[in-house]
PDB file of C-alpha atoms and ligand atoms in Angstrom:
ATOM      1  CA  MET A   1      47.591 112.320 118.652  1.00 63.00           C
ATOM      2  CA  THR A   2      51.324 111.942 118.866  1.00 88.00           C
ATOM      3  CA  VAL A   3      53.770 109.775 116.959  1.00 93.00           C
ATOM      4  CA  ILE A   4      56.933 109.036 118.928  1.00 94.00           C
ATOM      5  CA  GLY A   5      60.064 107.083 118.212  1.00 94.00           C
ATOM      6  CA  GLN A   6      62.212 107.608 121.366  1.00 93.00           C
ATOM      7  CA  SER A   7      61.401 105.403 124.543  1.00 92.00           C
ATOM      8  CA  HIS A   8      61.759 108.172 127.102  1.00 91.00           C
ATOM      9  CA  GLU A   9      58.820 109.995 125.485  1.00 93.00           C
ATOM     10  CA  LEU A  10      56.596 107.081 126.529  1.00 95.00           C
ATOM     11  CA  GLU A  11      56.944 107.791 130.208  1.00 94.00           C
ATOM     12  CA  ARG A  12      54.012 110.256 130.212  1.00 94.00           C
ATOM     13  CA  HIS A  13      51.847 107.592 128.708  1.00 96.00           C
ATOM     14  CA  ALA A  14      52.078 104.745 131.087  1.00 97.00           C
ATOM     15  CA  ARG A  15      49.260 102.680 132.885  1.00 97.00           C
ATOM     16  CA  GLY A  16      47.002 102.797 129.838  1.00 98.00           C
ATOM     17  CA  ALA A  17      45.851 100.171 127.240  1.00 98.00           C
ATOM     18  CA  PHE A  18      48.447  99.156 124.778  1.00 98.00           C
ATOM     19  CA  VAL A  19      48.165  97.357 121.185  1.00 99.00           C
ATOM     20  CA  PRO A  20      51.380  95.995 119.817  1.00 98.00           C
ATOM     21  CA  THR A  21      51.422  95.568 115.929  1.00 98.00           C
ATOM     22  CA  MET A  22      53.838  95.310 113.053  1.00 98.00           C
ATOM     23  CA  GLY A  23      51.779  97.786 111.131  1.00 97.00           C
ATOM     24  CA  ALA A  24      49.882  97.413 107.805  1.00 97.00           C
ATOM     25  CA  LEU A  25      46.849  98.011 109.949  1.00 98.00           C
ATOM     26  CA  HIS A  26      43.446  96.341 108.884  1.00 98.00           C
ATOM     27  CA  GLU A  27      40.095  96.126 110.539  1.00 98.00           C
ATOM     28  CA  GLY A  28      41.504  93.236 112.928  1.00 98.00           C
ATOM     29  CA  HIS A  29      43.994  95.762 114.405  1.00 98.00           C
ATOM     30  CA  LEU A  30      41.535  98.545 114.389  1.00 98.00           C
ATOM     31  CA  THR A  31      39.076  96.453 116.367  1.00 98.00           C
ATOM     32  CA  LEU A  32      41.754  95.903 118.915  1.00 98.00           C
ATOM     33  CA  ILE A  33      42.446  99.635 119.293  1.00 98.00           C
ATOM     34  CA  ARG A  34      38.664 100.197 119.856  1.00 98.00           C
ATOM     35  CA  ARG A  35      38.758  97.527 122.517  1.00 98.00           C
ATOM     36  CA  ALA A  36      41.764  99.190 124.125  1.00 98.00           C
ATOM     37  CA  LYS A  37      40.023 102.464 124.195  1.00 98.00           C
ATOM     38  CA  ASN A  38      36.977 101.005 125.916  1.00 98.00           C
ATOM     39  CA  LEU A  39      39.324  99.384 128.465  1.00 98.00           C
ATOM     40  CA  ALA A  40      41.388 102.547 129.114  1.00 98.00           C
ATOM     41  CA  GLY A  41      38.648 105.087 129.712  1.00 97.00           C
ATOM     42  CA  ASN A  42      40.480 108.175 130.331  1.00 96.00           C
ATOM     43  CA  ALA A  43      43.898 106.619 130.497  1.00 98.00           C
ATOM     44  CA  PRO A  44      45.960 106.672 127.235  1.00 98.00           C
ATOM     45  CA  VAL A  45      45.846 104.170 124.226  1.00 98.00           C
ATOM     46  CA  VAL A  46      49.160 103.362 122.978  1.00 98.00           C
ATOM     47  CA  VAL A  47      49.702 101.596 119.629  1.00 98.00           C
ATOM     48  CA  SER A  48      53.250 100.373 118.692  1.00 98.00           C
ATOM     49  CA  ILE A  49      54.177  99.827 115.163  1.00 98.00           C
ATOM     50  CA  PHE A  50      57.435  97.921 114.795  1.00 98.00           C
ATOM     51  CA  VAL A  51      58.329  95.064 112.311  1.00 98.00           C
ATOM     52  CA  ASN A  52      60.435  93.208 114.690  1.00 98.00           C
ATOM     53  CA  PRO A  53      63.453  91.558 112.927  1.00 98.00           C
ATOM     54  CA  THR A  54      64.123  88.970 115.686  1.00 98.00           C
ATOM     55  CA  GLN A  55      60.824  87.072 115.259  1.00 98.00           C
ATOM     56  CA  PHE A  56      61.461  86.462 111.491  1.00 98.00           C
ATOM     57  CA  GLY A  57      63.342  83.300 110.531  1.00 97.00           C
ATOM     58  CA  PRO A  58      65.980  83.177 107.714  1.00 95.00           C
ATOM     59  CA  GLY A  59      64.099  83.092 104.476  1.00 93.00           C
ATOM     60  CA  GLU A  60      60.900  84.546 105.908  1.00 96.00           C
ATOM     61  CA  ASP A  61      59.225  87.809 104.687  1.00 95.00           C
ATOM     62  CA  PHE A  62      61.004  90.360 106.971  1.00 97.00           C
ATOM     63  CA  SER A  63      62.283  92.505 104.118  1.00 96.00           C
ATOM     64  CA  LYS A  64      59.028  92.456 102.096  1.00 95.00           C
ATOM     65  CA  TYR A  65      56.727  92.801 105.051  1.00 96.00           C
ATOM     66  CA  PRO A  66      54.296  95.630 104.150  1.00 96.00           C
ATOM     67  CA  ARG A  67      55.300  98.995 105.655  1.00 96.00           C
ATOM     68  CA  MET A  68      52.827 102.122 105.466  1.00 97.00           C
ATOM     69  CA  LEU A  69      53.291 104.291 108.491  1.00 97.00           C
ATOM     70  CA  VAL A  70      51.624 107.428 107.299  1.00 97.00           C
ATOM     71  CA  LYS A  71      48.444 105.534 106.514  1.00 98.00           C
ATOM     72  CA  ASP A  72      48.734 103.395 109.707  1.00 98.00           C
ATOM     73  CA  VAL A  73      48.871 106.561 111.945  1.00 97.00           C
ATOM     74  CA  GLU A  74      45.705 108.007 110.222  1.00 97.00           C
ATOM     75  CA  LEU A  75      43.811 104.618 110.697  1.00 98.00           C
ATOM     76  CA  ALA A  76      45.114 104.115 114.406  1.00 98.00           C
ATOM     77  CA  MET A  77      44.207 107.721 115.268  1.00 96.00           C
ATOM     78  CA  ALA A  78      40.569 107.326 113.820  1.00 97.00           C
ATOM     79  CA  ALA A  79      40.230 104.100 115.876  1.00 98.00           C
ATOM     80  CA  GLY A  80      41.085 105.732 119.083  1.00 97.00           C
ATOM     81  CA  ALA A  81      44.880 105.711 119.610  1.00 98.00           C
ATOM     82  CA  ASP A  82      46.498 108.611 121.501  1.00 97.00           C
ATOM     83  CA  VAL A  83      50.021 107.734 120.988  1.00 97.00           C
ATOM     84  CA  ILE A  84      51.759 105.680 118.280  1.00 98.00           C
ATOM     85  CA  PHE A  85      55.140 104.375 119.210  1.00 98.00           C
ATOM     86  CA  ALA A  86      57.064 103.696 115.976  1.00 97.00           C
ATOM     87  CA  PRO A  87      60.595 103.072 117.083  1.00 97.00           C
ATOM     88  CA  GLU A  88      63.779 102.465 114.986  1.00 97.00           C
ATOM     89  CA  ALA A  89      65.388  99.000 115.407  1.00 97.00           C
ATOM     90  CA  THR A  90      68.267 100.818 117.349  1.00 97.00           C
ATOM     91  CA  THR A  91      65.835 102.224 119.892  1.00 96.00           C
ATOM     92  CA  MET A  92      64.318  98.633 120.545  1.00 97.00           C
ATOM     93  CA  TYR A  93      67.826  96.945 120.399  1.00 98.00           C
ATOM     94  CA  PRO A  94      70.581  99.607 121.220  1.00 96.00           C
ATOM     95  CA  PRO A  95      73.759  98.548 119.834  1.00 96.00           C
ATOM     96  CA  GLY A  96      75.953  97.110 122.398  1.00 96.00           C
ATOM     97  CA  GLN A  97      73.282  96.440 124.864  1.00 95.00           C
ATOM     98  CA  ASN A  98      71.857  93.049 125.402  1.00 95.00           C
ATOM     99  CA  VAL A  99      67.971  93.089 125.235  1.00 96.00           C
ATOM    100  CA  GLU A 100      67.220  89.812 127.143  1.00 96.00           C
ATOM    101  CA  THR A 101      64.706  87.061 125.826  1.00 97.00           C
ATOM    102  CA  PRO A 102      62.724  85.922 128.949  1.00 97.00           C
ATOM    103  CA  PRO A 103      62.598  82.242 129.634  1.00 97.00           C
ATOM    104  CA  LEU A 104      60.146  80.736 127.242  1.00 98.00           C
ATOM    105  CA  PRO A 105      56.901  79.233 128.755  1.00 98.00           C
ATOM    106  CA  ASP A 106      56.214  75.593 127.896  1.00 98.00           C
ATOM    107  CA  VAL A 107      53.501  76.529 125.538  1.00 98.00           C
ATOM    108  CA  ALA A 108      56.206  78.260 123.412  1.00 98.00           C
ATOM    109  CA  THR A 109      58.310  75.097 123.071  1.00 98.00           C
ATOM    110  CA  LYS A 110      56.206  71.994 123.721  1.00 98.00           C
ATOM    111  CA  PRO A 111      53.290  72.012 121.206  1.00 98.00           C
ATOM    112  CA  LYS A 112      55.432  71.517 118.130  1.00 98.00           C
ATOM    113  CA  LEU A 113      53.085  73.906 116.192  1.00 98.00           C
ATOM    114  CA  GLU A 114      54.510  77.440 115.334  1.00 98.00           C
ATOM    115  CA  ASP A 115      57.439  76.435 117.552  1.00 98.00           C
ATOM    116  CA  ALA A 116      58.296  73.637 115.317  1.00 98.00           C
ATOM    117  CA  PHE A 117      57.632  75.458 112.022  1.00 98.00           C
ATOM    118  CA  ARG A 118      59.253  78.814 113.067  1.00 98.00           C
ATOM    119  CA  PRO A 119      61.872  77.716 115.554  1.00 97.00           C
ATOM    120  CA  THR A 120      63.129  81.092 116.512  1.00 98.00           C
ATOM    121  CA  HIS A 121      59.798  82.914 116.322  1.00 98.00           C
ATOM    122  CA  PHE A 122      58.508  82.885 119.963  1.00 98.00           C
ATOM    123  CA  ALA A 123      61.951  83.822 121.383  1.00 98.00           C
ATOM    124  CA  GLY A 124      61.758  86.809 119.031  1.00 98.00           C
ATOM    125  CA  VAL A 125      58.095  87.613 120.041  1.00 98.00           C
ATOM    126  CA  CYS A 126      58.869  87.178 123.851  1.00 98.00           C
ATOM    127  CA  GLN A 127      61.867  89.400 123.481  1.00 98.00           C
ATOM    128  CA  VAL A 128      60.132  92.348 121.782  1.00 98.00           C
ATOM    129  CA  VAL A 129      57.013  92.146 123.736  1.00 98.00           C
ATOM    130  CA  ALA A 130      58.875  92.000 127.084  1.00 98.00           C
ATOM    131  CA  ARG A 131      60.731  95.103 125.874  1.00 98.00           C
ATOM    132  CA  LEU A 132      57.654  96.817 124.688  1.00 98.00           C
ATOM    133  CA  PHE A 133      55.988  96.149 128.076  1.00 98.00           C
ATOM    134  CA  ASP A 134      59.029  97.564 129.847  1.00 97.00           C
ATOM    135  CA  LEU A 135      58.993 100.789 127.992  1.00 97.00           C
ATOM    136  CA  VAL A 136      55.159 101.277 127.546  1.00 98.00           C
ATOM    137  CA  LYS A 137      54.241 100.144 131.011  1.00 98.00           C
ATOM    138  CA  PRO A 138      50.531  99.273 130.203  1.00 98.00           C
ATOM    139  CA  ARG A 139      47.856  98.308 132.567  1.00 98.00           C
ATOM    140  CA  TRP A 140      46.051  96.396 129.633  1.00 98.00           C
ATOM    141  CA  ALA A 141      47.598  94.862 126.504  1.00 99.00           C
ATOM    142  CA  VAL A 142      45.168  93.621 123.844  1.00 99.00           C
ATOM    143  CA  PHE A 143      46.235  90.715 121.727  1.00 99.00           C
ATOM    144  CA  GLY A 144      44.158  88.937 118.910  1.00 98.00           C
ATOM    145  CA  GLU A 145      43.108  85.371 118.965  1.00 98.00           C
ATOM    146  CA  LYS A 146      44.069  85.273 115.357  1.00 98.00           C
ATOM    147  CA  ASP A 147      47.511  84.274 116.681  1.00 98.00           C
ATOM    148  CA  TRP A 148      46.301  81.767 119.257  1.00 98.00           C
ATOM    149  CA  GLN A 149      49.468  80.170 120.221  1.00 98.00           C
ATOM    150  CA  GLN A 150      51.103  83.564 120.524  1.00 98.00           C
ATOM    151  CA  LEU A 151      48.258  84.796 122.895  1.00 98.00           C
ATOM    152  CA  GLN A 152      48.890  81.690 125.092  1.00 98.00           C
ATOM    153  CA  VAL A 153      52.687  82.400 125.056  1.00 98.00           C
ATOM    154  CA  ILE A 154      52.415  86.014 126.078  1.00 98.00           C
ATOM    155  CA  THR A 155      49.688  85.198 128.672  1.00 98.00           C
ATOM    156  CA  ALA A 156      51.917  82.435 130.171  1.00 98.00           C
ATOM    157  CA  MET A 157      55.003  84.718 130.031  1.00 98.00           C
ATOM    158  CA  VAL A 158      53.300  87.498 131.942  1.00 98.00           C
ATOM    159  CA  GLU A 159      52.342  85.080 134.656  1.00 98.00           C
ATOM    160  CA  GLN A 160      55.798  83.600 134.739  1.00 97.00           C
ATOM    161  CA  GLN A 161      57.422  87.009 135.179  1.00 97.00           C
ATOM    162  CA  ARG A 162      55.085  88.448 137.835  1.00 96.00           C
ATOM    163  CA  PRO A 163      55.456  90.929 139.321  1.00 96.00           C
ATOM    164  CA  ARG A 164      57.723  92.379 136.617  1.00 97.00           C
ATOM    165  CA  TRP A 165      54.865  94.116 134.865  1.00 98.00           C
ATOM    166  CA  GLU A 166      52.740  94.806 138.113  1.00 95.00           C
ATOM    167  CA  ASP A 167      48.970  94.102 137.393  1.00 96.00           C
ATOM    168  CA  LEU A 168      49.280  94.099 133.719  1.00 98.00           C
ATOM    169  CA  GLU A 169      46.237  92.309 132.189  1.00 98.00           C
ATOM    170  CA  ILE A 170      46.470  90.468 128.743  1.00 98.00           C
ATOM    171  CA  VAL A 171      43.099  90.991 127.112  1.00 98.00           C
ATOM    172  CA  PRO A 172      42.275  88.507 124.229  1.00 98.00           C
ATOM    173  CA  HIS A 173      40.001  89.782 121.362  1.00 98.00           C
ATOM    174  CA  PRO A 174      38.279  87.487 118.970  1.00 98.00           C
ATOM    175  CA  THR A 175      39.552  87.172 115.265  1.00 98.00           C
ATOM    176  CA  VAL A 176      38.074  89.596 112.914  1.00 98.00           C
ATOM    177  CA  ARG A 177      37.120  88.109 109.595  1.00 98.00           C
ATOM    178  CA  GLU A 178      36.237  89.188 106.084  1.00 98.00           C
ATOM    179  CA  ARG A 179      32.490  88.568 105.223  1.00 97.00           C
ATOM    180  CA  ASP A 180      33.419  85.172 103.566  1.00 97.00           C
ATOM    181  CA  GLY A 181      35.164  83.927 106.735  1.00 98.00           C
ATOM    182  CA  LEU A 182      38.916  84.566 105.793  1.00 98.00           C
ATOM    183  CA  ALA A 183      40.739  85.831 108.889  1.00 98.00           C
ATOM    184  CA  MET A 184      42.047  89.285 108.408  1.00 98.00           C
ATOM    185  CA  SER A 185      45.800  89.509 108.182  1.00 97.00           C
ATOM    186  CA  SER A 186      48.493  91.897 106.849  1.00 94.00           C
ATOM    187  CA  ARG A 187      49.867  88.886 104.894  1.00 94.00           C
ATOM    188  CA  ASN A 188      46.691  88.530 102.810  1.00 96.00           C
ATOM    189  CA  ALA A 189      48.043  91.385 100.561  1.00 94.00           C
ATOM    190  CA  TYR A 190      50.370  88.754  99.413  1.00 96.00           C
ATOM    191  CA  LEU A 191      47.567  86.660  97.793  1.00 97.00           C
ATOM    192  CA  ASN A 192      46.738  86.862  94.204  1.00 97.00           C
ATOM    193  CA  SER A 193      43.038  86.577  93.115  1.00 97.00           C
ATOM    194  CA  SER A 194      43.020  82.857  92.721  1.00 96.00           C
ATOM    195  CA  GLN A 195      44.865  82.308  95.947  1.00 97.00           C
ATOM    196  CA  ARG A 196      42.577  84.555  97.730  1.00 98.00           C
ATOM    197  CA  LYS A 197      39.602  82.136  96.685  1.00 97.00           C
ATOM    198  CA  GLN A 198      41.646  79.051  97.750  1.00 97.00           C
ATOM    199  CA  ALA A 199      42.380  80.753 101.094  1.00 98.00           C
ATOM    200  CA  LEU A 200      38.688  80.291 102.008  1.00 98.00           C
ATOM    201  CA  ALA A 201      39.533  76.441 102.451  1.00 98.00           C
ATOM    202  CA  LEU A 202      40.908  77.333 105.893  1.00 98.00           C
ATOM    203  CA  TRP A 203      37.562  78.654 107.149  1.00 98.00           C
ATOM    204  CA  ARG A 204      35.691  75.786 105.508  1.00 98.00           C
ATOM    205  CA  ALA A 205      38.011  73.246 107.005  1.00 98.00           C
ATOM    206  CA  MET A 206      37.438  74.521 110.546  1.00 98.00           C
ATOM    207  CA  SER A 207      33.721  74.849 110.028  1.00 98.00           C
ATOM    208  CA  GLU A 208      33.505  71.271 108.803  1.00 98.00           C
ATOM    209  CA  ALA A 209      35.756  70.006 111.662  1.00 98.00           C
ATOM    210  CA  LYS A 210      33.173  71.329 114.133  1.00 97.00           C
ATOM    211  CA  GLN A 211      30.769  68.675 112.717  1.00 96.00           C
ATOM    212  CA  GLU A 212      33.045  65.810 113.749  1.00 97.00           C
ATOM    213  CA  LYS A 213      32.849  63.877 117.002  1.00 95.00           C
ATOM    214  CA  SER A 214      36.424  63.352 117.950  1.00 96.00           C
ATOM    215  CA  PRO A 215      39.520  65.379 117.589  1.00 98.00           C
ATOM    216  CA  ALA A 216      41.166  62.779 115.395  1.00 98.00           C
ATOM    217  CA  GLN A 217      38.441  62.953 113.028  1.00 98.00           C
ATOM    218  CA  ALA A 218      38.310  66.794 113.028  1.00 98.00           C
ATOM    219  CA  GLU A 219      42.094  66.769 112.306  1.00 98.00           C
ATOM    220  CA  LEU A 220      41.660  64.312 109.290  1.00 98.00           C
ATOM    221  CA  VAL A 221      38.764  66.483 107.763  1.00 98.00           C
ATOM    222  CA  MET A 222      40.747  69.664 108.026  1.00 98.00           C
ATOM    223  CA  ARG A 223      43.832  67.941 106.536  1.00 98.00           C
ATOM    224  CA  THR A 224      41.798  66.487 103.620  1.00 98.00           C
ATOM    225  CA  ILE A 225      40.083  69.767 102.717  1.00 98.00           C
ATOM    226  CA  LEU A 226      43.374  71.654 102.737  1.00 98.00           C
ATOM    227  CA  ASP A 227      45.171  69.076 100.732  1.00 98.00           C
ATOM    228  CA  GLU A 228      42.294  69.036  98.137  1.00 98.00           C
ATOM    229  CA  SER A 229      42.385  72.791  98.097  1.00 98.00           C
ATOM    230  CA  GLY A 230      46.141  72.930  96.909  1.00 97.00           C
ATOM    231  CA  PHE A 231      47.713  73.789 100.143  1.00 98.00           C
ATOM    232  CA  VAL A 232      50.878  72.572 101.575  1.00 98.00           C
ATOM    233  CA  VAL A 233      49.982  71.856 105.166  1.00 98.00           C
ATOM    234  CA  ASP A 234      52.277  72.513 108.081  1.00 98.00           C
ATOM    235  CA  TYR A 235      49.696  71.284 110.653  1.00 98.00           C
ATOM    236  CA  THR A 236      45.926  70.716 111.120  1.00 98.00           C
ATOM    237  CA  VAL A 237      45.372  69.897 114.747  1.00 98.00           C
ATOM    238  CA  VAL A 238      42.893  69.965 117.528  1.00 98.00           C
ATOM    239  CA  ARG A 239      44.568  70.766 120.878  1.00 98.00           C
ATOM    240  CA  ASP A 240      43.901  71.730 124.609  1.00 98.00           C
ATOM    241  CA  ALA A 241      43.037  75.427 124.140  1.00 98.00           C
ATOM    242  CA  ALA A 242      45.498  76.698 126.687  1.00 97.00           C
ATOM    243  CA  THR A 243      48.482  74.276 126.868  1.00 98.00           C
ATOM    244  CA  LEU A 244      48.134  73.354 123.085  1.00 98.00           C
ATOM    245  CA  LEU A 245      48.984  69.871 123.940  1.00 98.00           C
ATOM    246  CA  PRO A 246      47.297  66.938 122.099  1.00 98.00           C
ATOM    247  CA  ILE A 247      43.869  65.641 123.485  1.00 98.00           C
ATOM    248  CA  ASP A 248      41.822  62.513 122.701  1.00 96.00           C
ATOM    249  CA  ARG A 249      38.520  63.594 123.427  1.00 95.00           C
ATOM    250  CA  TYR A 250      36.361  66.818 123.971  1.00 96.00           C
ATOM    251  CA  ASP A 251      36.328  67.065 127.655  1.00 93.00           C
ATOM    252  CA  GLN A 252      38.088  70.443 128.157  1.00 92.00           C
ATOM    253  CA  PRO A 253      38.097  73.632 126.184  1.00 96.00           C
ATOM    254  CA  ALA A 254      39.658  72.601 122.747  1.00 98.00           C
ATOM    255  CA  ARG A 255      40.999  74.597 119.708  1.00 98.00           C
ATOM    256  CA  ALA A 256      41.379  73.673 116.120  1.00 98.00           C
ATOM    257  CA  LEU A 257      44.454  75.304 114.564  1.00 99.00           C
ATOM    258  CA  ILE A 258      45.812  75.297 110.992  1.00 98.00           C
ATOM    259  CA  ALA A 259      49.038  76.569 109.275  1.00 98.00           C
ATOM    260  CA  ALA A 260      49.196  75.999 105.569  1.00 98.00           C
ATOM    261  CA  ARG A 261      51.021  77.386 102.622  1.00 97.00           C
ATOM    262  CA  LEU A 262      50.066  78.549  99.123  1.00 97.00           C
ATOM    263  CA  GLU A 263      53.298  78.901  97.254  1.00 94.00           C
ATOM    264  CA  ASN A 264      55.183  81.360  99.442  1.00 90.00           C
ATOM    265  CA  VAL A 265      52.337  82.742 101.469  1.00 95.00           C
ATOM    266  CA  ARG A 266      51.809  81.189 104.896  1.00 97.00           C
ATOM    267  CA  LEU A 267      48.303  81.481 106.441  1.00 98.00           C
ATOM    268  CA  ILE A 268      47.396  80.414 109.933  1.00 98.00           C
ATOM    269  CA  ASP A 269      43.923  80.122 111.591  1.00 98.00           C
ATOM    270  CA  ASN A 270      42.273  78.804 114.460  1.00 98.00           C
ATOM    271  CA  ALA A 271      38.764  78.365 116.095  1.00 98.00           C
ATOM    272  CA  SER A 272      37.056  77.099 119.133  1.00 98.00           C
ATOM    273  CA  ILE A 273      35.932  73.532 118.664  1.00 98.00           C
ATOM    274  CA  GLY A 274      34.074  70.832 120.686  1.00 95.00           C
ATOM    275  CA  GLY A 275      31.423  72.749 122.203  1.00 72.00           C
ATOM    276  CA  LYS A 276      33.248  74.410 124.860  1.00 48.00           C
ATOM    277  CA  PRO A 277      34.649  77.909 124.383  1.00 43.00           C
TER     278      PRO A 277
HETATM  279  P1  AMP B 301      50.496  91.832 113.806  1.00 55.03           P
HETATM  280  O1  AMP B 301      50.493  93.218 113.318  1.00 55.03           O
HETATM  281  O2  AMP B 301      50.227  90.748 112.827  1.00 55.03           O
HETATM  282  O3  AMP B 301      51.673  91.346 114.593  1.00 55.03           O
HETATM  283  O4  AMP B 301      49.301  91.694 114.780  1.00 55.03           O
HETATM  284  C1  AMP B 301      49.149  92.640 115.927  1.00 55.03           C
HETATM  285  C2  AMP B 301      48.078  92.227 116.796  1.00 55.03           C
HETATM  286  O5  AMP B 301      46.869  92.080 115.966  1.00 55.03           O
HETATM  287  C3  AMP B 301      48.331  90.717 117.290  1.00 55.03           C
HETATM  288  O6  AMP B 301      47.636  90.678 118.654  1.00 55.03           O
HETATM  289  C4  AMP B 301      47.350  89.963 116.343  1.00 55.03           C
HETATM  290  O7  AMP B 301      46.767  88.649 116.969  1.00 55.03           O
HETATM  291  C5  AMP B 301      46.260  90.896 116.176  1.00 55.03           C
HETATM  292  N1  AMP B 301      45.495  90.458 114.859  1.00 55.03           N
HETATM  293  C6  AMP B 301      46.024  90.338 113.519  1.00 55.03           C
HETATM  294  N2  AMP B 301      45.093  89.976 112.689  1.00 55.03           N
HETATM  295  C7  AMP B 301      43.769  90.031 113.441  1.00 55.03           C
HETATM  296  C8  AMP B 301      42.463  89.599 113.272  1.00 55.03           C
HETATM  297  N3  AMP B 301      42.152  89.382 111.926  1.00 55.03           N
HETATM  298  N4  AMP B 301      41.650  89.774 114.233  1.00 55.03           N
HETATM  299  C9  AMP B 301      41.960  90.021 115.427  1.00 55.03           C
HETATM  300  N5  AMP B 301      43.276  90.299 115.809  1.00 55.03           N
HETATM  301  C10 AMP B 301      44.082  90.327 114.795  1.00 55.03           C
END
């Protein structure tokens, strides 16, 4: 196990499996690392830990985002990581050097979901992920379905930029949940005990929405449950699973997506809906 901070030290660890994270690792991240280990075989498993300032908007939680590098290194190592890349901001964004943001694919700008509520978010995500792919040079990169729009954005970005990262494969991994259905998230640490109970409404909303016959009815059911549970709702939608554009009926793979706030804690979740994966 090696913890490295300088990008040139990554050269020996190229062509393996990569899991980018912002740290505060939980079982969701660790499952991704185990998946990476399976994909990599004898090739290296690289985990990055970097709280990327450029993907946080003004007034978001960048400064209070949980940071616990020593514990994270231990957990990542136990899950199968060979190398932890934990750079300083100046390594990722060297002063005086312009680290480009790749052109954003349509799924980062057209759906009006995270792109509308966090207008600079995907530019920051694409900037940091492109930079990480350039430095780490992985053969596989594992991303969680928890951040569904992000997963579609990264997948589209890689296709759009081929052959920049050669045969890099974006590998999706299902959302890991607590026993009661709440999606694991580093931000769950912000919830107090009554908010933790309220947070279950996201899972309940998606489960009930699956019983409905149309996307419109499913959207309404989710909205009602979240309103009644005391959330301020950003969106409850059912969309085409890949483009994230609106749909009228279930004749293509569809996804239910939620973003909602409890005071200053913003939670997102999503699930397959409509009978097709
Ligand atoms: P983050 O540290 O929040 O930037 O997440 C790093 C990676 O872990 C992303 O690909 C996330 O989608 C993924 N991830 C976060 N939470 C979960 C979860 N509960 N289940 C599966 N993947 C997750």
